Amino acid sequence: MKLPSALDALTEALRCLPGVGPKSAQRMAYHLLQRDQAGAARLSDALHTAINRIHHCSQCNTFTEQETCEVCLSSSRDRSQLCVVETPADLLMMEQTHSYRGLYFVLMGRLSPLDGVGPRDIHLDLLEIRLSAGEVKEMILATNFTVEGEATAHFIGELASSRGVRVSRIARGLPVGGELEHVDSGTLAQALIDRREY
Amino acid sequence: MKLPSALDALTEALRCLPGVGPKSAQRMAYHLLQRDQAGAARLSDALHTAINRIHHCSQCNTFTEQETCEVCLSSSRDRSQLCVVETPADLLMMEQTHSYRGLYFVLMGRLSPLDGVGPRDIHLDLLEIRLSAGEVKEMILATNFTVEGEATAHFIGELASSRGVRVSRIARGLPVGGELEHVDSGTLAQALIDRREY
C-alpha cells in the first residue's frame, strides 16, 4: 500500500517552502486536496504567473513586472540619493514613511559568509556599476540592525566611500536586533531623519 | 509604490495553506522568487497534477488516482472487517503494522460541531450504505484518542451496533490526547491486538 504518486509529489514539492518539514507538508497536502481545492488551483496559477512575470528591476534590483520599476522611472525622485535595503518589503516600509524622495538599491539578501552568501549574491557588482556612473552623491544604508545587516552596511559603506560617495546610516532608533519590516512608520521616519555620517 | 500584482496574488494565494499568515506568506513568496524558482515551478505543477488526478476511492473514501484504491481491490483482504480511520495518513500507519488484513473506511476528518463538521462532512452517508450491504461483520474504530476522535468513534459505534455489526475500538495503548500519525508501529500493533468490545 502506497500513497498515490501525485500526492507524494505534492508533499515533496511543498517542502521547498521555508520552514515546512515532512509532517507540515503532508498536513498541507491533505488540507488542500480535502478542504481547499479552489485555493490549491489559485496557488498553482499564482506560482506559474509569478515566476513568468516577475523579474528584477534593471536599476534597483527589486521585484517588478516591467523592465524598470516605477520608482526608478519616476521623474520626481532625487537621483543623487541612493538608499540600500535588504528586501522589497523593506523598500515598501521606507516608502510608507513618506520621508524619502531618493532612489533605492535592493540587495535581495545580506552578506552571510557562513551560509555562503557573498558580495556577488547580493548583487554588489550591479551596485558598483551604479556608483561608478557618478550620479549618486549620497548613499543611505538601511540594512537591518542585525549582525549580518551591520556587516553588510559596513562592507557597502567602504565600497561607496572609496568612490567618494557620502555615506550615511539610518539612525539607531530601531531596537538592536530588530528588523525594518516589523517597525512602525513613525520610528522608521525618525531613524531616517537622524541618519549619521558612516 | 505598490508591489507587483503577480507578487501580491502569490502572497495572497499562499495564505490558503494551513498555519500560514500574511508575514509567512510574504516570506515564502520572496524565498520562492529569489532563491527557488525551480521549486516554485515544481510546486505549481504538483498542485495542478494533484487536483486533477487525485480523488476519493469509491469504496473506502481514501485518496487514490484510480476509481477504487488497491486495498479495496485486493482479493487477499478480509471483507468482513472494516477499520474506520480519520485520514489517509492513519490508514498508512495501520498498514505499516502488518497486523490487519481487513478493509478500511477513511472519514477524511472527525466530527467537530464547533467547527461545523457534521456527519455528512465525514461521509457517514457512504459508511451507512456500506454497512447496509451486509458484508461487514466487525467494525474496528481507529479514530484518534482526542476529544473529537472519541466522540466520532462513539457516534459511528452506535450507527454500526444499531445494524447488528460487532464494534470494537483499538486498545487505549496510545497515550491519551495522542494522535495515530505520531505513534510507532509496535505500539499501534499492540493496540490493534488489544481492541475491546465497544
mmCIF file of C-alpha atoms in Angstrom:
data_model
loop_
_atom_site.group_PDB
_atom_site.id
_atom_site.type_symbol
_atom_site.label_atom_id
_atom_site.label_comp_id
_atom_site.label_asym_id
_atom_site.label_seq_id
_atom_site.Cartn_x
_atom_site.Cartn_y
_atom_site.Cartn_z
ATOM 1 C CA MET A 1 0.000 0.000 0.000
ATOM 2 C CA LYS A 2 1.488 3.307 -1.117
ATOM 3 C CA LEU A 3 0.112 6.842 -1.295
ATOM 4 C CA PRO A 4 -0.879 7.970 -4.818
ATOM 5 C CA SER A 5 2.266 9.256 -6.556
ATOM 6 C CA ALA A 6 0.668 12.648 -7.325
ATOM 7 C CA LEU A 7 0.079 13.086 -3.584
ATOM 8 C CA ASP A 8 3.665 12.077 -2.811
ATOM 9 C CA ALA A 9 4.911 14.556 -5.421
ATOM 10 C CA LEU A 10 2.785 17.356 -3.951
ATOM 11 C CA THR A 11 4.010 16.655 -0.405
ATOM 12 C CA GLU A 12 7.608 16.645 -1.636
ATOM 13 C CA ALA A 13 7.079 19.875 -3.634
ATOM 14 C CA LEU A 14 5.591 21.712 -0.632
ATOM 15 C CA ARG A 15 8.883 21.176 1.205
ATOM 16 C CA CYS A 16 10.509 23.874 -0.956
ATOM 17 C CA LEU A 17 8.642 26.409 1.236
ATOM 18 C CA PRO A 18 10.827 27.812 4.019
ATOM 19 C CA GLY A 19 10.083 26.298 7.432
ATOM 20 C CA VAL A 20 7.982 23.423 6.075
ATOM 21 C CA GLY A 21 9.120 19.917 7.111
ATOM 22 C CA PRO A 22 7.742 16.486 6.091
ATOM 23 C CA LYS A 23 4.817 16.442 8.574
ATOM 24 C CA SER A 24 3.674 20.008 7.795
ATOM 25 C CA ALA A 25 3.961 19.292 4.076
ATOM 26 C CA GLN A 26 1.739 16.223 4.448
ATOM 27 C CA ARG A 27 -0.811 18.174 6.502
ATOM 28 C CA MET A 28 -0.818 20.975 3.890
ATOM 29 C CA ALA A 29 -1.284 18.498 1.020
ATOM 30 C CA TYR A 30 -4.236 16.795 2.743
ATOM 31 C CA HIS A 31 -5.762 20.152 3.646
ATOM 32 C CA LEU A 32 -5.557 21.434 0.066
ATOM 33 C CA LEU A 33 -6.967 18.268 -1.505
ATOM 34 C CA GLN A 34 -9.664 17.732 1.080
ATOM 35 C CA ARG A 35 -10.781 21.229 2.046
ATOM 36 C CA ASP A 36 -9.480 23.794 -0.416
ATOM 37 C CA GLN A 37 -9.074 22.590 -3.995
ATOM 38 C CA ALA A 38 -10.002 26.076 -5.221
ATOM 39 C CA GLY A 39 -7.182 27.518 -3.097
ATOM 40 C CA ALA A 40 -4.774 24.923 -4.482
ATOM 41 C CA ALA A 41 -5.721 25.815 -8.054
ATOM 42 C CA ARG A 42 -5.298 29.532 -7.292
ATOM 43 C CA LEU A 43 -1.892 28.846 -5.721
ATOM 44 C CA SER A 44 -0.783 26.781 -8.714
ATOM 45 C CA ASP A 45 -1.735 29.594 -11.095
ATOM 46 C CA ALA A 46 -0.244 32.324 -8.891
ATOM 47 C CA LEU A 47 3.086 30.488 -8.749
ATOM 48 C CA HIS A 48 3.070 29.980 -12.500
ATOM 49 C CA THR A 49 2.207 33.637 -13.189
ATOM 50 C CA ALA A 50 4.697 34.988 -10.663
ATOM 51 C CA ILE A 51 7.704 33.046 -11.948
ATOM 52 C CA ASN A 52 6.889 34.047 -15.505
ATOM 53 C CA ARG A 53 6.091 37.714 -14.921
ATOM 54 C CA ILE A 54 8.260 38.860 -12.055
ATOM 55 C CA HIS A 55 11.913 39.690 -12.516
ATOM 56 C CA HIS A 56 14.395 42.197 -11.167
ATOM 57 C CA CYS A 57 14.357 45.917 -11.928
ATOM 58 C CA SER A 58 17.315 46.720 -14.182
ATOM 59 C CA GLN A 59 18.158 49.731 -11.994
ATOM 60 C CA CYS A 60 17.397 48.946 -8.364
ATOM 61 C CA ASN A 61 17.070 45.137 -8.449
ATOM 62 C CA THR A 62 13.661 44.999 -6.710
ATOM 63 C CA PHE A 63 10.849 42.737 -7.948
ATOM 64 C CA THR A 64 8.897 44.235 -10.829
ATOM 65 C CA GLU A 65 6.798 43.156 -13.807
ATOM 66 C CA GLN A 66 8.357 45.843 -16.007
ATOM 67 C CA GLU A 67 11.937 46.196 -17.253
ATOM 68 C CA THR A 68 12.425 49.066 -14.783
ATOM 69 C CA CYS A 69 10.285 49.660 -11.678
ATOM 70 C CA GLU A 70 8.050 52.701 -11.199
ATOM 71 C CA VAL A 71 10.256 54.294 -8.515
ATOM 72 C CA CYS A 72 13.318 54.195 -10.790
ATOM 73 C CA LEU A 73 11.266 55.573 -13.702
ATOM 74 C CA SER A 74 9.696 58.415 -11.682
ATOM 75 C CA SER A 75 10.878 61.899 -12.662
ATOM 76 C CA SER A 76 10.042 63.332 -9.226
ATOM 77 C CA ARG A 77 12.703 61.354 -7.313
ATOM 78 C CA ASP A 78 16.044 62.772 -6.201
ATOM 79 C CA ARG A 79 18.621 60.812 -8.263
ATOM 80 C CA SER A 80 21.558 61.891 -6.103
ATOM 81 C CA GLN A 81 20.369 59.828 -3.125
ATOM 82 C CA LEU A 82 20.500 56.029 -3.065
ATOM 83 C CA CYS A 83 19.020 54.036 -0.210
ATOM 84 C CA VAL A 84 20.263 50.450 0.179
ATOM 85 C CA VAL A 85 17.786 47.955 1.655
ATOM 86 C CA GLU A 86 17.811 44.174 2.037
ATOM 87 C CA THR A 87 14.406 43.232 0.592
ATOM 88 C CA PRO A 88 11.451 44.619 -1.424
ATOM 89 C CA ALA A 89 9.432 44.538 1.825
ATOM 90 C CA ASP A 90 11.977 46.929 3.371
ATOM 91 C CA LEU A 91 11.690 49.227 0.347
ATOM 92 C CA LEU A 92 7.928 49.276 0.854
ATOM 93 C CA MET A 93 8.368 50.177 4.542
ATOM 94 C CA MET A 94 10.669 53.067 3.559
ATOM 95 C CA GLU A 95 8.086 54.338 1.061
ATOM 96 C CA GLN A 96 5.374 54.225 3.707
ATOM 97 C CA THR A 97 7.304 56.727 5.854
ATOM 98 C CA HIS A 98 6.783 59.368 3.078
ATOM 99 C CA SER A 99 10.119 60.800 4.288
ATOM 100 C CA TYR A 100 12.349 59.762 1.424
ATOM 101 C CA ARG A 101 12.346 61.012 -2.173
ATOM 102 C CA GLY A 102 15.567 59.411 -3.466
ATOM 103 C CA LEU A 103 16.130 56.096 -5.250
ATOM 104 C CA TYR A 104 16.806 52.591 -3.935
ATOM 105 C CA PHE A 105 19.048 49.612 -4.328
ATOM 106 C CA VAL A 106 17.621 46.289 -3.154
ATOM 107 C CA LEU A 107 20.230 43.700 -2.156
ATOM 108 C CA MET A 108 17.761 40.769 -2.071
ATOM 109 C CA GLY A 109 19.598 39.444 0.951
ATOM 110 C CA ARG A 110 22.526 40.242 3.198
ATOM 111 C CA LEU A 111 26.164 39.174 3.404
ATOM 112 C CA SER A 112 26.332 35.907 5.307
ATOM 113 C CA PRO A 113 29.605 34.039 4.732
ATOM 114 C CA LEU A 114 28.513 31.090 6.926
ATOM 115 C CA ASP A 115 25.531 30.494 4.619
ATOM 116 C CA GLY A 116 27.707 31.019 1.560
ATOM 117 C CA VAL A 117 26.181 34.418 0.699
ATOM 118 C CA GLY A 118 28.965 36.621 -0.680
ATOM 119 C CA PRO A 119 29.144 40.069 -2.384
ATOM 120 C CA ARG A 120 28.013 38.758 -5.785
ATOM 121 C CA ASP A 121 24.923 37.066 -4.248
ATOM 122 C CA ILE A 122 23.692 40.448 -3.033
ATOM 123 C CA HIS A 123 24.458 41.989 -6.450
ATOM 124 C CA LEU A 124 27.221 44.349 -5.331
ATOM 125 C CA ASP A 125 28.632 44.157 -8.875
ATOM 126 C CA LEU A 126 25.473 45.962 -10.065
ATOM 127 C CA LEU A 127 25.773 48.442 -7.220
ATOM 128 C CA GLU A 128 29.403 49.215 -8.155
ATOM 129 C CA ILE A 129 28.397 49.961 -11.750
ATOM 130 C CA ARG A 130 25.668 52.268 -10.405
ATOM 131 C CA LEU A 131 28.146 54.103 -8.160
ATOM 132 C CA SER A 132 30.721 54.398 -10.966
ATOM 133 C CA ALA A 133 28.152 56.210 -13.138
ATOM 134 C CA GLY A 134 28.648 59.203 -10.812
ATOM 135 C CA GLU A 135 25.022 60.266 -10.422
ATOM 136 C CA VAL A 136 24.807 59.117 -6.792
ATOM 137 C CA LYS A 137 26.149 61.654 -4.281
ATOM 138 C CA GLU A 138 24.827 60.179 -1.041
ATOM 139 C CA MET A 139 24.202 56.596 -0.046
ATOM 140 C CA ILE A 140 21.847 55.814 2.837
ATOM 141 C CA LEU A 141 22.455 52.399 4.382
ATOM 142 C CA ALA A 142 19.133 50.960 5.541
ATOM 143 C CA THR A 143 20.012 47.307 6.075
ATOM 144 C CA ASN A 144 18.680 45.648 9.232
ATOM 145 C CA PHE A 145 20.351 46.199 12.597
ATOM 146 C CA THR A 146 21.210 42.510 12.883
ATOM 147 C CA VAL A 147 24.774 41.154 12.874
ATOM 148 C CA GLU A 148 24.627 40.324 9.149
ATOM 149 C CA GLY A 149 22.855 43.597 8.320
ATOM 150 C CA GLU A 150 25.511 45.638 10.148
ATOM 151 C CA ALA A 151 28.356 43.721 8.466
ATOM 152 C CA THR A 152 26.687 44.270 5.089
ATOM 153 C CA ALA A 153 26.299 48.011 5.801
ATOM 154 C CA HIS A 154 29.972 48.232 6.776
ATOM 155 C CA PHE A 155 31.098 46.440 3.619
ATOM 156 C CA ILE A 156 28.927 48.552 1.301
ATOM 157 C CA GLY A 157 29.870 51.733 3.179
ATOM 158 C CA GLU A 158 33.569 51.100 2.457
ATOM 159 C CA LEU A 159 32.732 50.445 -1.186
ATOM 160 C CA ALA A 160 30.930 53.776 -1.536
ATOM 161 C CA SER A 161 33.369 55.965 0.424
ATOM 162 C CA SER A 162 36.259 54.633 -1.675
ATOM 163 C CA ARG A 163 34.399 56.147 -4.662
ATOM 164 C CA GLY A 164 33.940 59.499 -2.945
ATOM 165 C CA VAL A 165 30.220 58.973 -2.248
ATOM 166 C CA ARG A 166 28.963 60.395 1.058
ATOM 167 C CA VAL A 167 27.643 57.507 3.177
ATOM 168 C CA SER A 168 25.093 57.649 5.977
ATOM 169 C CA ARG A 169 23.356 55.015 8.070
ATOM 170 C CA ILE A 170 19.732 55.322 9.239
ATOM 171 C CA ALA A 171 19.733 56.238 12.929
ATOM 172 C CA ARG A 172 19.810 53.548 15.534
ATOM 173 C CA GLY A 173 16.305 54.486 16.602
ATOM 174 C CA LEU A 174 15.346 50.915 15.858
ATOM 175 C CA PRO A 175 15.837 48.366 18.627
ATOM 176 C CA VAL A 176 19.108 46.448 18.308
ATOM 177 C CA GLY A 177 18.460 43.052 16.693
ATOM 178 C CA GLY A 178 15.196 44.354 15.273
ATOM 179 C CA GLU A 179 14.174 44.179 11.643
ATOM 180 C CA LEU A 180 12.891 47.007 9.408
ATOM 181 C CA GLU A 181 9.909 45.029 8.332
ATOM 182 C CA HIS A 182 8.411 44.915 11.817
ATOM 183 C CA VAL A 183 8.804 48.538 12.902
ATOM 184 C CA ASP A 184 6.154 51.297 12.749
ATOM 185 C CA SER A 185 6.463 54.047 10.125
ATOM 186 C CA GLY A 186 6.998 56.828 12.714
ATOM 187 C CA THR A 187 10.065 55.184 14.247
ATOM 188 C CA LEU A 188 11.481 54.484 10.814
ATOM 189 C CA ALA A 189 10.878 58.104 9.703
ATOM 190 C CA GLN A 190 12.762 59.328 12.804
ATOM 191 C CA ALA A 191 15.632 56.954 12.082
ATOM 192 C CA LEU A 192 15.811 58.304 8.539
ATOM 193 C CA ILE A 193 15.979 61.940 9.705
ATOM 194 C CA ASP A 194 18.649 61.125 12.325
ATOM 195 C CA ARG A 195 20.955 59.343 9.885
ATOM 196 C CA ARG A 196 24.642 59.938 10.695
ATOM 197 C CA GLU A 197 27.936 60.001 8.748
ATOM 198 C CA TYR A 198 29.305 56.469 8.349
ATOM 199 C CA MET B 1 4.635 52.477 -4.929
ATOM 200 C CA LYS B 2 2.935 49.083 -4.878
ATOM 201 C CA LEU B 3 4.252 45.532 -5.051
ATOM 202 C CA PRO B 4 3.869 43.909 -8.496
ATOM 203 C CA SER B 5 0.341 42.455 -8.693
ATOM 204 C CA ALA B 6 1.619 38.953 -9.521
ATOM 205 C CA LEU B 7 3.618 39.047 -6.267
ATOM 206 C CA ASP B 8 0.579 40.252 -4.324
ATOM 207 C CA ALA B 9 -1.507 37.470 -5.864
ATOM 208 C CA LEU B 10 1.103 34.847 -4.941
ATOM 209 C CA THR B 11 1.317 36.103 -1.339
ATOM 210 C CA GLU B 12 -2.467 36.026 -1.078
ATOM 211 C CA ALA B 13 -2.663 32.538 -2.623
ATOM 212 C CA LEU B 14 -0.074 31.129 -0.187
ATOM 213 C CA ARG B 15 -2.413 32.017 2.673
ATOM 214 C CA CYS B 16 -4.667 29.083 1.740
ATOM 215 C CA LEU B 17 -2.027 26.848 3.367
ATOM 216 C CA PRO B 18 -2.920 25.930 6.958
ATOM 217 C CA GLY B 19 -0.931 27.903 9.564
ATOM 218 C CA VAL B 20 0.372 30.496 7.086
ATOM 219 C CA GLY B 21 -0.369 34.151 7.957
ATOM 220 C CA PRO B 22 0.408 37.342 5.988
ATOM 221 C CA LYS B 23 4.069 37.672 7.111
ATOM 222 C CA SER B 24 4.920 33.991 6.485
ATOM 223 C CA ALA B 25 3.183 34.161 3.107
ATOM 224 C CA GLN B 26 5.291 37.180 2.134
ATOM 225 C CA ARG B 27 8.489 35.471 3.304
ATOM 226 C CA MET B 28 7.571 32.338 1.327
ATOM 227 C CA ALA B 29 6.814 34.351 -1.828
ATOM 228 C CA TYR B 30 10.166 36.197 -1.653
ATOM 229 C CA HIS B 31 12.010 32.972 -0.929
ATOM 230 C CA LEU B 32 10.477 31.186 -3.924
ATOM 231 C CA LEU B 33 11.068 34.064 -6.359
ATOM 232 C CA GLN B 34 14.547 34.877 -5.136
ATOM 233 C CA ARG B 35 16.053 31.526 -4.177
ATOM 234 C CA ASP B 36 13.976 28.675 -5.535
ATOM 235 C CA GLN B 37 12.174 29.340 -8.812
ATOM 236 C CA ALA B 38 12.669 25.685 -9.780
ATOM 237 C CA GLY B 39 10.933 24.637 -6.556
ATOM 238 C CA ALA B 40 8.098 27.082 -7.247
ATOM 239 C CA ALA B 41 7.613 25.656 -10.742
ATOM 240 C CA ARG B 42 7.621 22.097 -9.334
ATOM 241 C CA LEU B 43 5.074 23.104 -6.691
ATOM 242 C CA SER B 44 2.838 24.740 -9.290
ATOM 243 C CA ASP B 45 2.878 21.577 -11.423
ATOM 244 C CA ALA B 46 2.438 19.251 -8.451
ATOM 245 C CA LEU B 47 -0.632 21.181 -7.284
ATOM 246 C CA HIS B 48 -2.072 21.136 -10.778
ATOM 247 C CA THR B 49 -1.449 17.392 -11.217
ATOM 248 C CA ALA B 50 -2.721 16.501 -7.754
ATOM 249 C CA ILE B 51 -6.042 18.344 -8.037
ATOM 250 C CA ASN B 52 -6.646 16.810 -11.456
ATOM 251 C CA ARG B 53 -5.587 13.241 -10.708
ATOM 252 C CA ILE B 54 -6.447 12.590 -7.082
ATOM 253 C CA HIS B 55 -9.964 11.836 -5.975
ATOM 254 C CA HIS B 56 -11.676 9.632 -3.424
ATOM 255 C CA CYS B 57 -11.862 5.830 -3.595
ATOM 256 C CA SER B 58 -15.435 4.825 -4.379
ATOM 257 C CA GLN B 59 -15.296 2.190 -1.627
ATOM 258 C CA CYS B 60 -13.206 3.473 1.282
ATOM 259 C CA ASN B 61 -13.035 7.205 0.505
ATOM 260 C CA THR B 62 -9.223 7.466 0.762
ATOM 261 C CA PHE B 63 -7.156 9.445 -1.789
ATOM 262 C CA THR B 64 -6.423 7.478 -4.951
ATOM 263 C CA GLU B 65 -5.646 8.047 -8.623
ATOM 264 C CA GLN B 66 -7.888 5.121 -9.630
ATOM 265 C CA GLU B 67 -11.673 4.713 -9.333
ATOM 266 C CA THR B 68 -11.114 2.248 -6.471
ATOM 267 C CA CYS B 69 -7.918 2.021 -4.388
ATOM 268 C CA GLU B 70 -5.609 -1.008 -4.356
ATOM 269 C CA VAL B 71 -6.569 -2.104 -0.839
ATOM 270 C CA CYS B 72 -10.288 -2.221 -1.743
ATOM 271 C CA LEU B 73 -9.487 -4.083 -4.984
ATOM 272 C CA SER B 74 -7.195 -6.651 -3.328
ATOM 273 C CA SER B 75 -8.597 -10.215 -3.253
ATOM 274 C CA SER B 76 -6.443 -11.143 -0.249
ATOM 275 C CA ARG B 77 -8.195 -8.820 2.240
ATOM 276 C CA ASP B 78 -10.823 -9.954 4.772
ATOM 277 C CA ARG B 79 -14.033 -8.215 3.622
ATOM 278 C CA SER B 80 -15.873 -8.861 6.873
ATOM 279 C CA GLN B 81 -13.656 -6.427 8.816
ATOM 280 C CA LEU B 82 -13.849 -2.669 8.366
ATOM 281 C CA CYS B 83 -11.422 -0.325 10.101
ATOM 282 C CA VAL B 84 -12.507 3.318 10.403
ATOM 283 C CA VAL B 85 -9.701 5.911 10.392
ATOM 284 C CA GLU B 86 -9.655 9.707 10.197
ATOM 285 C CA THR B 87 -7.106 10.301 7.405
ATOM 286 C CA PRO B 88 -5.147 8.527 4.637
ATOM 287 C CA ALA B 89 -2.024 9.003 6.787
ATOM 288 C CA ASP B 90 -3.699 6.952 9.541
ATOM 289 C CA LEU B 91 -4.568 4.231 7.015
ATOM 290 C CA LEU B 92 -0.903 4.121 6.019
ATOM 291 C CA MET B 93 0.158 3.790 9.671
ATOM 292 C CA MET B 94 -2.275 0.854 10.113
ATOM 293 C CA GLU B 95 -0.843 -0.847 7.018
ATOM 294 C CA GLN B 96 2.682 -0.465 8.339
ATOM 295 C CA THR B 97 1.822 -2.553 11.418
ATOM 296 C CA HIS B 98 1.284 -5.578 9.078
ATOM 297 C CA SER B 99 -1.293 -6.704 11.690
ATOM 298 C CA TYR B 100 -4.505 -6.009 9.816
ATOM 299 C CA ARG B 101 -5.887 -7.754 6.741
ATOM 300 C CA GLY B 102 -9.395 -6.249 6.576
ATOM 301 C CA LEU B 103 -10.669 -3.200 4.682
ATOM 302 C CA TYR B 104 -10.857 0.479 5.617
ATOM 303 C CA PHE B 105 -13.157 3.441 5.688
ATOM 304 C CA VAL B 106 -11.462 6.839 5.716
ATOM 305 C CA LEU B 107 -13.542 9.646 7.267
ATOM 306 C CA MET B 108 -11.308 12.465 5.936
ATOM 307 C CA GLY B 109 -11.861 14.290 9.211
ATOM 308 C CA ARG B 110 -13.666 13.932 12.532
ATOM 309 C CA LEU B 111 -16.945 15.151 13.961
ATOM 310 C CA SER B 112 -16.456 18.670 15.273
ATOM 311 C CA PRO B 113 -19.755 20.544 15.738
ATOM 312 C CA LEU B 114 -17.970 23.730 16.872
ATOM 313 C CA ASP B 115 -16.131 23.874 13.528
ATOM 314 C CA GLY B 116 -19.311 22.988 11.671
ATOM 315 C CA VAL B 117 -18.146 19.460 10.802
ATOM 316 C CA GLY B 118 -21.197 17.167 10.958
ATOM 317 C CA PRO B 119 -21.919 13.528 9.972
ATOM 318 C CA ARG B 120 -22.226 14.286 6.246
ATOM 319 C CA ASP B 121 -18.854 16.069 6.206
ATOM 320 C CA ILE B 122 -17.137 12.871 7.337
ATOM 321 C CA HIS B 123 -19.120 10.872 4.749
ATOM 322 C CA LEU B 124 -21.192 8.803 7.174
ATOM 323 C CA ASP B 125 -23.868 8.535 4.465
ATOM 324 C CA LEU B 126 -21.375 6.457 2.424
ATOM 325 C CA LEU B 127 -20.490 4.424 5.502
ATOM 326 C CA GLU B 128 -24.165 3.645 6.180
ATOM 327 C CA ILE B 129 -24.621 2.369 2.624
ATOM 328 C CA ARG B 130 -21.550 0.194 3.121
ATOM 329 C CA LEU B 131 -22.901 -1.213 6.387
ATOM 330 C CA SER B 132 -26.362 -1.811 4.902
ATOM 331 C CA ALA B 133 -24.796 -4.025 2.191
ATOM 332 C CA GLY B 134 -24.309 -6.614 4.945
ATOM 333 C CA GLU B 135 -20.756 -7.750 4.053
ATOM 334 C CA VAL B 136 -19.182 -6.093 7.098
ATOM 335 C CA LYS B 137 -19.397 -8.200 10.299
ATOM 336 C CA GLU B 138 -16.936 -6.312 12.502
ATOM 337 C CA MET B 139 -16.062 -2.649 12.644
ATOM 338 C CA ILE B 140 -12.796 -1.542 14.220
ATOM 339 C CA LEU B 141 -12.825 2.077 15.350
ATOM 340 C CA ALA B 142 -9.348 3.558 14.903
ATOM 341 C CA THR B 143 -10.042 7.286 15.189
ATOM 342 C CA ASN B 144 -7.631 9.336 17.291
ATOM 343 C CA PHE B 145 -7.841 9.346 21.091
ATOM 344 C CA THR B 146 -8.610 13.059 21.134
ATOM 345 C CA VAL B 147 -11.929 14.519 22.315
ATOM 346 C CA GLU B 148 -13.265 14.793 18.741
ATOM 347 C CA GLY B 149 -11.884 11.371 17.786
ATOM 348 C CA GLU B 150 -13.562 9.723 20.787
ATOM 349 C CA ALA B 151 -16.870 11.466 20.081
ATOM 350 C CA THR B 152 -16.644 10.382 16.441
ATOM 351 C CA ALA B 153 -15.912 6.783 17.489
ATOM 352 C CA HIS B 154 -18.902 6.836 19.837
ATOM 353 C CA PHE B 155 -21.216 8.179 17.135
ATOM 354 C CA ILE B 156 -20.074 5.671 14.495
ATOM 355 C CA GLY B 157 -20.142 2.825 17.046
ATOM 356 C CA GLU B 158 -23.852 3.489 17.735
ATOM 357 C CA LEU B 159 -24.517 3.589 13.990
ATOM 358 C CA ALA B 160 -22.892 0.178 13.456
ATOM 359 C CA SER B 161 -24.342 -1.608 16.531
ATOM 360 C CA SER B 162 -27.834 -0.489 15.543
ATOM 361 C CA ARG B 163 -27.272 -2.507 12.330
ATOM 362 C CA GLY B 164 -26.079 -5.584 14.246
ATOM 363 C CA VAL B 165 -22.408 -5.098 13.325
ATOM 364 C CA ARG B 166 -19.921 -6.064 16.059
ATOM 365 C CA VAL B 167 -17.948 -2.954 17.043
ATOM 366 C CA SER B 168 -14.502 -2.771 18.615
ATOM 367 C CA ARG B 169 -12.142 0.070 19.455
ATOM 368 C CA ILE B 170 -8.343 -0.182 19.152
ATOM 369 C CA ALA B 171 -6.882 -0.536 22.644
ATOM 370 C CA ARG B 172 -6.027 2.518 24.652
ATOM 371 C CA GLY B 173 -2.351 1.610 24.384
ATOM 372 C CA LEU B 174 -1.858 5.016 22.812
ATOM 373 C CA PRO B 175 -1.264 7.935 25.141
ATOM 374 C CA VAL B 176 -4.441 9.923 25.901
ATOM 375 C CA GLY B 177 -4.571 13.016 23.656
ATOM 376 C CA GLY B 178 -2.123 11.385 21.248
ATOM 377 C CA GLU B 179 -2.610 11.010 17.519
ATOM 378 C CA LEU B 180 -2.242 7.850 15.423
ATOM 379 C CA GLU B 181 0.019 9.535 12.967
ATOM 380 C CA HIS B 182 2.777 10.079 15.523
ATOM 381 C CA VAL B 183 2.913 6.667 17.199
ATOM 382 C CA ASP B 184 5.389 3.855 16.438
ATOM 383 C CA SER B 185 4.171 0.746 14.584
ATOM 384 C CA GLY B 186 4.784 -1.590 17.551
ATOM 385 C CA THR B 187 2.510 0.360 19.898
ATOM 386 C CA LEU B 188 -0.156 0.604 17.225
ATOM 387 C CA ALA B 189 0.077 -3.164 16.533
ATOM 388 C CA GLN B 190 -0.420 -3.836 20.263
ATOM 389 C CA ALA B 191 -3.412 -1.502 20.357
ATOM 390 C CA LEU B 192 -4.902 -3.350 17.400
ATOM 391 C CA ILE B 193 -4.489 -6.776 19.068
ATOM 392 C CA ASP B 194 -5.943 -5.480 22.349
ATOM 393 C CA ARG B 195 -9.063 -3.977 20.793
ATOM 394 C CA ARG B 196 -12.139 -4.344 23.039
ATOM 395 C CA GLU B 197 -15.926 -4.530 22.561
ATOM 396 C CA TYR B 198 -17.425 -1.058 22.234
#
